[in-house]
PDB file of C-alpha atoms in Angstrom:
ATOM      1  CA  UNK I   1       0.000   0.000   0.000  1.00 48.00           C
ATOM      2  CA  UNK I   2       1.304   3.287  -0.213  1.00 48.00           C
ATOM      3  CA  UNK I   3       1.705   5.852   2.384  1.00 49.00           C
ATOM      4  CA  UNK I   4      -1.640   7.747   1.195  1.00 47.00           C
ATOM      5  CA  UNK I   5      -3.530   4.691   1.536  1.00 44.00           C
ATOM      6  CA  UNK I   6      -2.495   3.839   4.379  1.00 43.00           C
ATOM      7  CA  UNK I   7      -2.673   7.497   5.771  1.00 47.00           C
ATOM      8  CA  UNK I   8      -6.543   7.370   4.174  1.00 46.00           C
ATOM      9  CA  UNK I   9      -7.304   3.950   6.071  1.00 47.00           C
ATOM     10  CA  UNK I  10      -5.624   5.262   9.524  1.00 54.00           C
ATOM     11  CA  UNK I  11      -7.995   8.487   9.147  1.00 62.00           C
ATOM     12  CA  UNK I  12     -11.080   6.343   8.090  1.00 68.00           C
ATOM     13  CA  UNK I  13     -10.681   3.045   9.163  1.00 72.00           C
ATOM     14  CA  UNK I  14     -13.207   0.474   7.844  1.00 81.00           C
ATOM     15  CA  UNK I  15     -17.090   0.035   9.682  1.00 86.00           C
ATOM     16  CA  UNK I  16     -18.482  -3.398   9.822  1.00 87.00           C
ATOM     17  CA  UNK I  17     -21.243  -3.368   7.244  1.00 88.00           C
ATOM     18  CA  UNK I  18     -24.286  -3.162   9.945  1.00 86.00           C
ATOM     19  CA  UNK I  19     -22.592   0.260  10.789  1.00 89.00           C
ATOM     20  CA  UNK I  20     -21.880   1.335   7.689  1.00 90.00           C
ATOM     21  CA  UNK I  21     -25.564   0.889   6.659  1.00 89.00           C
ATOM     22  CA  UNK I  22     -26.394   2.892   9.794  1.00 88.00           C
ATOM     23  CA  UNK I  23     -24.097   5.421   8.697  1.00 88.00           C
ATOM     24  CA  UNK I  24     -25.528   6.303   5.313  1.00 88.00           C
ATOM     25  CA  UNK I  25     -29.047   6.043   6.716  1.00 88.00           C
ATOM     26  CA  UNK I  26     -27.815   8.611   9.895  1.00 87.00           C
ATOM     27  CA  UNK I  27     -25.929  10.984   6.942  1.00 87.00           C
ATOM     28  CA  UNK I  28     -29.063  10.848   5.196  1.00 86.00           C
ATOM     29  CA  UNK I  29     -31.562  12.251   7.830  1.00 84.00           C
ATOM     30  CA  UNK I  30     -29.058  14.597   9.485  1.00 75.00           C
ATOM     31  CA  UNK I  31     -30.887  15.697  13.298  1.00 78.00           C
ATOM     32  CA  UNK I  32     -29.737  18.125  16.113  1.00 82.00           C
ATOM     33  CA  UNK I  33     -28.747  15.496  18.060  1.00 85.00           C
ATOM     34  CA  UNK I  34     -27.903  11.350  18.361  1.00 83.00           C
ATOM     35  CA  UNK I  35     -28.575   8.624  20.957  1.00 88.00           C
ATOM     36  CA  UNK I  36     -25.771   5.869  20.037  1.00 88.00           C
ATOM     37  CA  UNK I  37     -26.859   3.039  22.186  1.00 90.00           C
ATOM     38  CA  UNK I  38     -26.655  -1.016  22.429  1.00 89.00           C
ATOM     39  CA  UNK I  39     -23.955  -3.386  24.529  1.00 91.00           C
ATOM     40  CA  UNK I  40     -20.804  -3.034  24.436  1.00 91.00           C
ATOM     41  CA  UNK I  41     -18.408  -4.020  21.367  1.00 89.00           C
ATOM     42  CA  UNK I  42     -21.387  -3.369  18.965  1.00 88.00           C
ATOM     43  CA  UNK I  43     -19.304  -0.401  17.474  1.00 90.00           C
ATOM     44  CA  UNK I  44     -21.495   2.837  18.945  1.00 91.00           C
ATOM     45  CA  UNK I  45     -18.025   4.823  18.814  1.00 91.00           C
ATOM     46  CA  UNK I  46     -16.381   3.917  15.601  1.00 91.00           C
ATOM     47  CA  UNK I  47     -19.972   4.827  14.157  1.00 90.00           C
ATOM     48  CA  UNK I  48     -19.889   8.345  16.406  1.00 91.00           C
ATOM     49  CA  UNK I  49     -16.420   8.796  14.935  1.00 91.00           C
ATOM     50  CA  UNK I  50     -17.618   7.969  11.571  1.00 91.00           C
ATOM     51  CA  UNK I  51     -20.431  10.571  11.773  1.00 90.00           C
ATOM     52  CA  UNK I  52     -18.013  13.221  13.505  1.00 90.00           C
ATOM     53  CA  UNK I  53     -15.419  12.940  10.750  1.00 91.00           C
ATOM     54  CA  UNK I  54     -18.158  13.154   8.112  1.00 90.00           C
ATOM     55  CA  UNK I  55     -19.715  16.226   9.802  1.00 89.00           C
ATOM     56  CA  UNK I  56     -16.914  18.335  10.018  1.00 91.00           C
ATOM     57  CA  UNK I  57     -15.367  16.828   6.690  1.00 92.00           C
ATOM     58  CA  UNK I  58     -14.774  19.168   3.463  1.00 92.00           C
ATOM     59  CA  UNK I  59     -15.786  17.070   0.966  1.00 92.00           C
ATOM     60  CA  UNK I  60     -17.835  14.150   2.388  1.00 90.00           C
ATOM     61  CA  UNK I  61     -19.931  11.509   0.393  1.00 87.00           C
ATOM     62  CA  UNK I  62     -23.361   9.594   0.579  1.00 87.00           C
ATOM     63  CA  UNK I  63     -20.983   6.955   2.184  1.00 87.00           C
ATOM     64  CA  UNK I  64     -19.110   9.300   4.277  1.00 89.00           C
ATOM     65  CA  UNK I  65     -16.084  11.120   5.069  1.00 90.00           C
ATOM     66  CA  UNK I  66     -13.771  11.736   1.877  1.00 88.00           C
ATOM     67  CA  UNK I  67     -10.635  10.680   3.946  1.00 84.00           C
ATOM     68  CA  UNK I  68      -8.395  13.180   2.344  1.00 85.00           C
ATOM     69  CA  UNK I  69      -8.848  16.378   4.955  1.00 83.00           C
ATOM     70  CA  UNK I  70      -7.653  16.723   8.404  1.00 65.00           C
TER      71      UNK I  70
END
């Protein structure tokens, strides 16, 4: 891999694909405010990370953050 992949992956590291649905459907219907819930090790904070980096990303996409800004 080179070092932008691997830069890209370390910024946006893959979601399992339950989360990744939830995701796109959370992107889609953007609200003032989330309640990330379920027991633990279901991935509630990769998926608030996910949503954060998306947010505040410059470019993002249906699918998420574009993985190329800070």
């Amino acid at each position: 891999m080179s070092d932008i992949s691997v830069d890209i992956a370390v910024k946006n590291p893959p979601l399992a694909p339950w989360l990744q649905t939830q995701l796109e459907s959370l992107l889609a219907q953007r609200g003032h405010a989330w309640l990330l819930s379920g027991p633990s090790g279901l991935g509630q904070f990769e998926l608030a990370l996910a949503l954060a980096r998306t947010w505040l990303c410059e470019q993002p996409t249906p699918k998420g953050a574009c993985g190329h800004c800070g």
